mmCIF file of C-alpha atoms and ligand atoms in Angstrom:
data_model
loop_
_atom_site.group_PDB
_atom_site.id
_atom_site.type_symbol
_atom_site.label_atom_id
_atom_site.label_comp_id
_atom_site.label_asym_id
_atom_site.label_seq_id
_atom_site.Cartn_x
_atom_site.Cartn_y
_atom_site.Cartn_z
ATOM 1 C CA MET A 183 0.000 0.000 0.000
ATOM 2 C CA ASN A 184 1.465 3.315 -1.074
ATOM 3 C CA ILE A 185 0.830 6.656 0.565
ATOM 4 C CA ARG A 186 1.536 9.859 -1.311
ATOM 5 C CA VAL A 187 0.493 13.479 -1.439
ATOM 6 C CA ALA A 188 -2.957 14.005 -2.989
ATOM 7 C CA ARG A 189 -3.096 15.424 -6.511
ATOM 8 C CA VAL A 190 -5.940 17.206 -8.301
ATOM 9 C CA GLU A 191 -6.663 14.052 -10.329
ATOM 10 C CA ASP A 192 -7.345 12.139 -7.073
ATOM 11 C CA LEU A 193 -10.151 14.426 -5.967
ATOM 12 C CA MET A 194 -13.017 12.475 -7.571
ATOM 13 C CA ALA A 195 -11.869 9.263 -5.892
ATOM 14 C CA MET A 196 -11.380 11.051 -2.579
ATOM 15 C CA GLN A 197 -14.885 12.474 -2.789
ATOM 16 C CA ALA A 198 -16.269 9.028 -3.674
ATOM 17 C CA ALA A 199 -14.536 7.457 -0.661
ATOM 18 C CA ASN A 200 -15.881 10.228 1.553
ATOM 19 C CA LEU A 201 -19.444 9.607 0.302
ATOM 20 C CA GLN A 202 -19.068 5.908 1.036
ATOM 21 C CA ASN A 203 -17.553 6.322 4.502
ATOM 22 C CA LEU A 204 -19.031 9.400 6.159
ATOM 23 C CA PRO A 205 -22.286 11.364 6.379
ATOM 24 C CA GLU A 206 -20.371 14.662 6.202
ATOM 25 C CA ASN A 207 -19.916 15.302 2.479
ATOM 26 C CA TYR A 208 -18.642 18.240 0.482
ATOM 27 C CA VAL A 209 -19.146 19.733 -2.974
ATOM 28 C CA MET A 210 -16.263 19.324 -5.439
ATOM 29 C CA LYS A 211 -15.435 23.044 -5.129
ATOM 30 C CA PHE A 212 -14.485 22.411 -1.484
ATOM 31 C CA TRP A 213 -12.139 19.535 -2.372
ATOM 32 C CA ILE A 214 -10.504 21.552 -5.161
ATOM 33 C CA TYR A 215 -10.097 24.590 -2.914
ATOM 34 C CA HIS A 216 -8.184 22.563 -0.327
ATOM 35 C CA ALA A 217 -6.001 20.767 -2.852
ATOM 36 C CA MET A 218 -5.089 24.019 -4.608
ATOM 37 C CA THR A 219 -4.586 26.156 -1.495
ATOM 38 C CA TRP A 220 -2.633 23.716 0.705
ATOM 39 C CA PRO A 221 -1.282 21.167 -1.798
ATOM 40 C CA GLN A 222 1.255 19.505 0.518
ATOM 41 C CA ILE A 223 -0.865 18.470 3.516
ATOM 42 C CA SER A 224 -3.536 16.187 2.044
ATOM 43 C CA PHE A 225 -2.598 12.586 1.273
ATOM 44 C CA VAL A 226 -4.034 9.456 -0.299
ATOM 45 C CA ALA A 227 -3.424 5.750 0.249
ATOM 46 C CA GLU A 228 -3.539 3.737 -2.969
ATOM 47 C CA ASP A 229 -3.650 0.013 -3.672
ATOM 48 C CA GLU A 230 -1.273 -1.772 -6.046
ATOM 49 C CA LYS A 231 -3.406 -0.695 -9.023
ATOM 50 C CA GLY A 232 -3.303 2.958 -8.006
ATOM 51 C CA ARG A 233 -6.900 3.063 -6.721
ATOM 52 C CA VAL A 234 -7.513 5.433 -3.838
ATOM 53 C CA VAL A 235 -8.481 3.457 -0.715
ATOM 54 C CA GLY A 236 -8.050 6.183 1.875
ATOM 55 C CA TYR A 237 -7.418 9.903 2.167
ATOM 56 C CA VAL A 238 -6.871 12.755 4.577
ATOM 57 C CA LEU A 239 -8.049 16.225 3.603
ATOM 58 C CA ALA A 240 -6.560 19.064 5.640
ATOM 59 C CA LYS A 241 -6.228 22.833 5.730
ATOM 60 C CA ILE A 242 -4.219 25.519 7.506
ATOM 61 C CA GLU A 243 -5.830 28.189 9.654
ATOM 62 C CA GLU A 244 -3.912 31.418 10.199
ATOM 63 C CA PRO A 245 -4.047 33.526 13.390
ATOM 64 C CA GLY A 246 -7.368 35.380 13.527
ATOM 65 C CA GLU A 247 -9.250 32.756 11.528
ATOM 66 C CA GLU A 248 -11.813 30.692 13.397
ATOM 67 C CA GLY A 249 -10.841 32.539 16.605
ATOM 68 C CA SER A 250 -7.354 31.002 16.501
ATOM 69 C CA GLU A 251 -4.301 32.756 17.935
ATOM 70 C CA GLU A 252 -1.722 30.483 16.367
ATOM 71 C CA VAL A 253 -1.172 29.010 12.933
ATOM 72 C CA HIS A 254 -2.449 25.461 12.976
ATOM 73 C CA GLY A 255 -3.583 22.600 10.819
ATOM 74 C CA HIS A 256 -7.132 21.315 10.720
ATOM 75 C CA VAL A 257 -8.166 17.875 9.500
ATOM 76 C CA ASN A 258 -11.439 18.256 7.626
ATOM 77 C CA SER A 259 -11.944 14.624 6.764
ATOM 78 C CA ILE A 260 -10.172 11.293 6.868
ATOM 79 C CA SER A 261 -11.457 7.893 5.882
ATOM 80 C CA VAL A 262 -10.290 4.484 4.732
ATOM 81 C CA LEU A 263 -12.403 2.042 2.698
ATOM 82 C CA ARG A 264 -13.857 -0.679 4.906
ATOM 83 C CA THR A 265 -11.795 -3.607 3.574
ATOM 84 C CA TYR A 266 -8.543 -1.682 4.098
ATOM 85 C CA ARG A 267 -9.142 -0.729 7.725
ATOM 86 C CA ARG A 268 -6.996 -1.728 10.701
ATOM 87 C CA LEU A 269 -3.877 -1.875 8.540
ATOM 88 C CA GLY A 270 -2.416 1.332 9.922
ATOM 89 C CA LEU A 271 -3.314 3.455 6.886
ATOM 90 C CA ALA A 272 -5.153 6.200 8.777
ATOM 91 C CA LYS A 273 -2.288 6.472 11.232
ATOM 92 C CA ARG A 274 0.212 6.881 8.389
ATOM 93 C CA LEU A 275 -2.008 9.406 6.592
ATOM 94 C CA MET A 276 -2.362 11.481 9.761
ATOM 95 C CA LEU A 277 1.356 11.389 10.610
ATOM 96 C CA LEU A 278 2.372 12.535 7.130
ATOM 97 C CA SER A 279 -0.169 15.357 7.173
ATOM 98 C CA GLN A 280 0.857 16.472 10.668
ATOM 99 C CA GLU A 281 4.541 16.462 9.701
ATOM 100 C CA ALA A 282 3.873 18.553 6.575
ATOM 101 C CA MET A 283 1.694 21.007 8.543
ATOM 102 C CA ALA A 284 4.522 21.617 11.012
ATOM 103 C CA GLU A 285 7.423 21.661 8.568
ATOM 104 C CA ILE A 286 5.898 23.560 5.659
ATOM 105 C CA TYR A 287 3.496 25.922 7.416
ATOM 106 C CA GLY A 288 4.975 26.087 10.927
ATOM 107 C CA ALA A 289 1.696 24.800 12.392
ATOM 108 C CA LYS A 290 1.792 24.741 16.188
ATOM 109 C CA PHE A 291 -1.010 22.238 16.624
ATOM 110 C CA VAL A 292 -3.563 20.256 14.678
ATOM 111 C CA SER A 293 -7.292 20.282 15.374
ATOM 112 C CA LEU A 294 -10.304 18.296 14.233
ATOM 113 C CA HIS A 295 -13.897 17.454 15.091
ATOM 114 C CA VAL A 296 -15.184 13.946 15.625
ATOM 115 C CA ARG A 297 -18.574 12.520 16.543
ATOM 116 C CA GLU A 298 -18.606 11.512 20.185
ATOM 117 C CA SER A 299 -19.937 8.067 19.145
ATOM 118 C CA ASN A 300 -17.109 7.418 16.644
ATOM 119 C CA LYS A 301 -15.090 4.912 18.665
ATOM 120 C CA ALA A 302 -12.712 3.930 15.860
ATOM 121 C CA ALA A 303 -11.729 7.513 15.041
ATOM 122 C CA ILE A 304 -11.443 8.517 18.695
ATOM 123 C CA GLY A 305 -9.216 5.473 19.243
ATOM 124 C CA LEU A 306 -7.020 6.609 16.368
ATOM 125 C CA TYR A 307 -6.770 10.218 17.517
ATOM 126 C CA ARG A 308 -6.499 9.755 21.283
ATOM 127 C CA ASP A 309 -4.806 6.404 21.790
ATOM 128 C CA THR A 310 -2.590 6.153 18.715
ATOM 129 C CA LEU A 311 -1.767 9.792 17.947
ATOM 130 C CA GLY A 312 -2.073 11.466 21.361
ATOM 131 C CA PHE A 313 -4.845 14.002 20.689
ATOM 132 C CA GLU A 314 -6.836 15.365 23.620
ATOM 133 C CA VAL A 315 -10.406 16.632 23.804
ATOM 134 C CA ALA A 316 -10.191 20.450 23.929
ATOM 135 C CA LYS A 317 -13.958 20.936 24.225
ATOM 136 C CA VAL A 318 -17.326 19.412 23.465
ATOM 137 C CA GLU A 319 -19.325 21.240 20.816
ATOM 138 C CA LYS A 320 -22.991 20.593 21.472
ATOM 139 C CA LYS A 321 -25.152 19.591 18.508
ATOM 140 C CA TYR A 322 -22.264 20.261 16.101
ATOM 141 C CA TYR A 323 -23.526 17.766 13.525
ATOM 142 C CA GLY A 324 -26.593 18.099 11.315
ATOM 143 C CA ASP A 325 -28.400 15.290 13.133
ATOM 144 C CA GLY A 326 -27.820 16.894 16.559
ATOM 145 C CA GLU A 327 -24.888 14.757 17.722
ATOM 146 C CA ASP A 328 -22.188 16.454 19.811
ATOM 147 C CA ALA A 329 -18.615 16.753 18.546
ATOM 148 C CA PHE A 330 -15.386 16.379 20.414
ATOM 149 C CA SER A 331 -13.112 19.192 19.323
ATOM 150 C CA MET A 332 -9.692 17.527 19.583
ATOM 151 C CA ARG A 333 -6.168 18.914 19.484
ATOM 152 C CA LEU A 334 -2.592 17.730 19.276
ATOM 153 C CA ASN A 335 0.444 19.952 19.761
ATOM 154 C CA LEU A 336 3.019 19.538 16.997
ATOM 155 C CA LYS A 337 6.689 19.274 17.737
ATOM 156 C CA HIS A 338 9.058 21.530 15.883
ATOM 157 C CA THR A 339 12.475 20.452 14.780
ATOM 158 C CA GLY A 340 13.864 23.838 13.907
HETATM 159 N N1 LIG B 480 -12.050 0.439 17.112
HETATM 160 C C1 LIG B 480 -11.213 0.946 18.029
HETATM 161 N N2 LIG B 480 -10.045 1.565 17.701
HETATM 162 C C2 LIG B 480 -9.741 1.658 16.406
HETATM 163 C C3 LIG B 480 -10.583 1.147 15.384
HETATM 164 C C4 LIG B 480 -11.772 0.497 15.791
HETATM 165 N N3 LIG B 480 -12.624 -0.005 14.892
HETATM 166 N N4 LIG B 480 -10.029 1.412 14.187
HETATM 167 C C5 LIG B 480 -8.878 2.064 14.427
HETATM 168 N N5 LIG B 480 -8.691 2.210 15.766
HETATM 169 C C6 LIG B 480 -7.564 2.865 16.452
HETATM 170 C C7 LIG B 480 -6.659 1.816 17.056
HETATM 171 O O1 LIG B 480 -6.035 2.431 18.177
HETATM 172 C C8 LIG B 480 -5.682 1.566 15.922
HETATM 173 O O2 LIG B 480 -4.469 1.045 16.351
HETATM 174 P P1 LIG B 480 -4.309 -0.580 16.395
HETATM 175 O O3 LIG B 480 -4.822 -1.120 15.095
HETATM 176 O O4 LIG B 480 -2.829 -0.745 16.586
HETATM 177 O O5 LIG B 480 -5.128 -1.022 17.570
HETATM 178 C C9 LIG B 480 -5.462 2.966 15.419
HETATM 179 O O6 LIG B 480 -6.755 3.575 15.494
HETATM 180 C C10 LIG B 480 -4.884 3.077 14.022
HETATM 181 O O7 LIG B 480 -5.732 2.383 13.147
HETATM 182 P P2 LIG B 480 -5.571 2.467 11.580
HETATM 183 O O8 LIG B 480 -5.467 1.082 11.055
HETATM 184 O O9 LIG B 480 -4.502 3.433 11.212
HETATM 185 O O10 LIG B 480 -7.002 3.091 11.204
HETATM 186 P P3 LIG B 480 -7.808 2.774 9.856
HETATM 187 O O11 LIG B 480 -6.910 2.848 8.678
HETATM 188 O O12 LIG B 480 -8.607 1.555 10.035
HETATM 189 O O13 LIG B 480 -8.781 4.044 9.795
HETATM 190 C C11 LIG B 480 -10.691 5.322 10.431
HETATM 191 C C12 LIG B 480 -9.465 4.544 10.932
HETATM 192 C C13 LIG B 480 -10.236 6.430 9.471
HETATM 193 C C14 LIG B 480 -11.383 5.990 11.620
HETATM 194 C C15 LIG B 480 -11.630 4.313 9.709
HETATM 195 O O14 LIG B 480 -12.226 3.468 10.672
HETATM 196 C C16 LIG B 480 -12.735 4.967 8.894
HETATM 197 O O15 LIG B 480 -12.544 5.306 7.726
HETATM 198 N N6 LIG B 480 -13.919 5.156 9.521
HETATM 199 C C17 LIG B 480 -15.068 5.769 8.838
HETATM 200 C C18 LIG B 480 -14.805 7.227 8.555
HETATM 201 C C19 LIG B 480 -14.500 8.025 9.823
HETATM 202 O O16 LIG B 480 -15.111 7.807 10.865
HETATM 203 N N7 LIG B 480 -13.567 8.988 9.710
HETATM 204 C C20 LIG B 480 -13.209 9.890 10.811
HETATM 205 C C21 LIG B 480 -14.230 10.969 10.979
HETATM 206 S S1 LIG B 480 -13.642 12.379 11.919
HETATM 207 C C22 LIG B 480 -12.776 13.295 10.757
HETATM 208 O O17 LIG B 480 -12.804 13.000 9.595
HETATM 209 C C23 LIG B 480 -11.979 14.530 11.222
#
């Protein structure tokens, strides 16, 4: 399984995987905007035939945006096709994105939202990657479910 930076030609497959895996979906304009604006921090996992089986879509928020005081990365969406789960792909996708956020953009931390019922994703973020719950956002999702707003500080090498 190969993991590489996402390219514009991957966006249709990334959107298709997102539709299959999550109820939070986005118009193509949103995917293109992210890929064009922050081209080094979104990644795909591909099988031996080059088919996209997982992705992470991320953005950078500058001080002042979204009430933030520090430059940071934000993971909009990550998912892995069902038959490719528990192979460590999401972990690898997240680590590559986090590293690029810190090295290329000087991001101080990475944030994301996750449904409080999403045990697999919370396991990935909290237990494997070391994220912590910064706050609970009540009724964040369209169906009324609460979100954990999670954060991880990023280490800087230079
Ligand atoms: N139950 C409990 N913990 C889990 C599970 C699970 N089903 N799946 C993963 N984890 C945790 C474990 O700690 C695991 O480490 P381990 O296998 O050594 O025990 C760790 O996460 C790493 O697992 P990966 O194999 O890297 O994760 P995977 O590639 O299977 O992808 C993901 C995890 C992305 C959550 C996948 O289950 C998925 O696509 N789910 C549907 C979409 C989704 O919920 N995406 C996240 C929404 S929030 C957001 O996008 C910001």
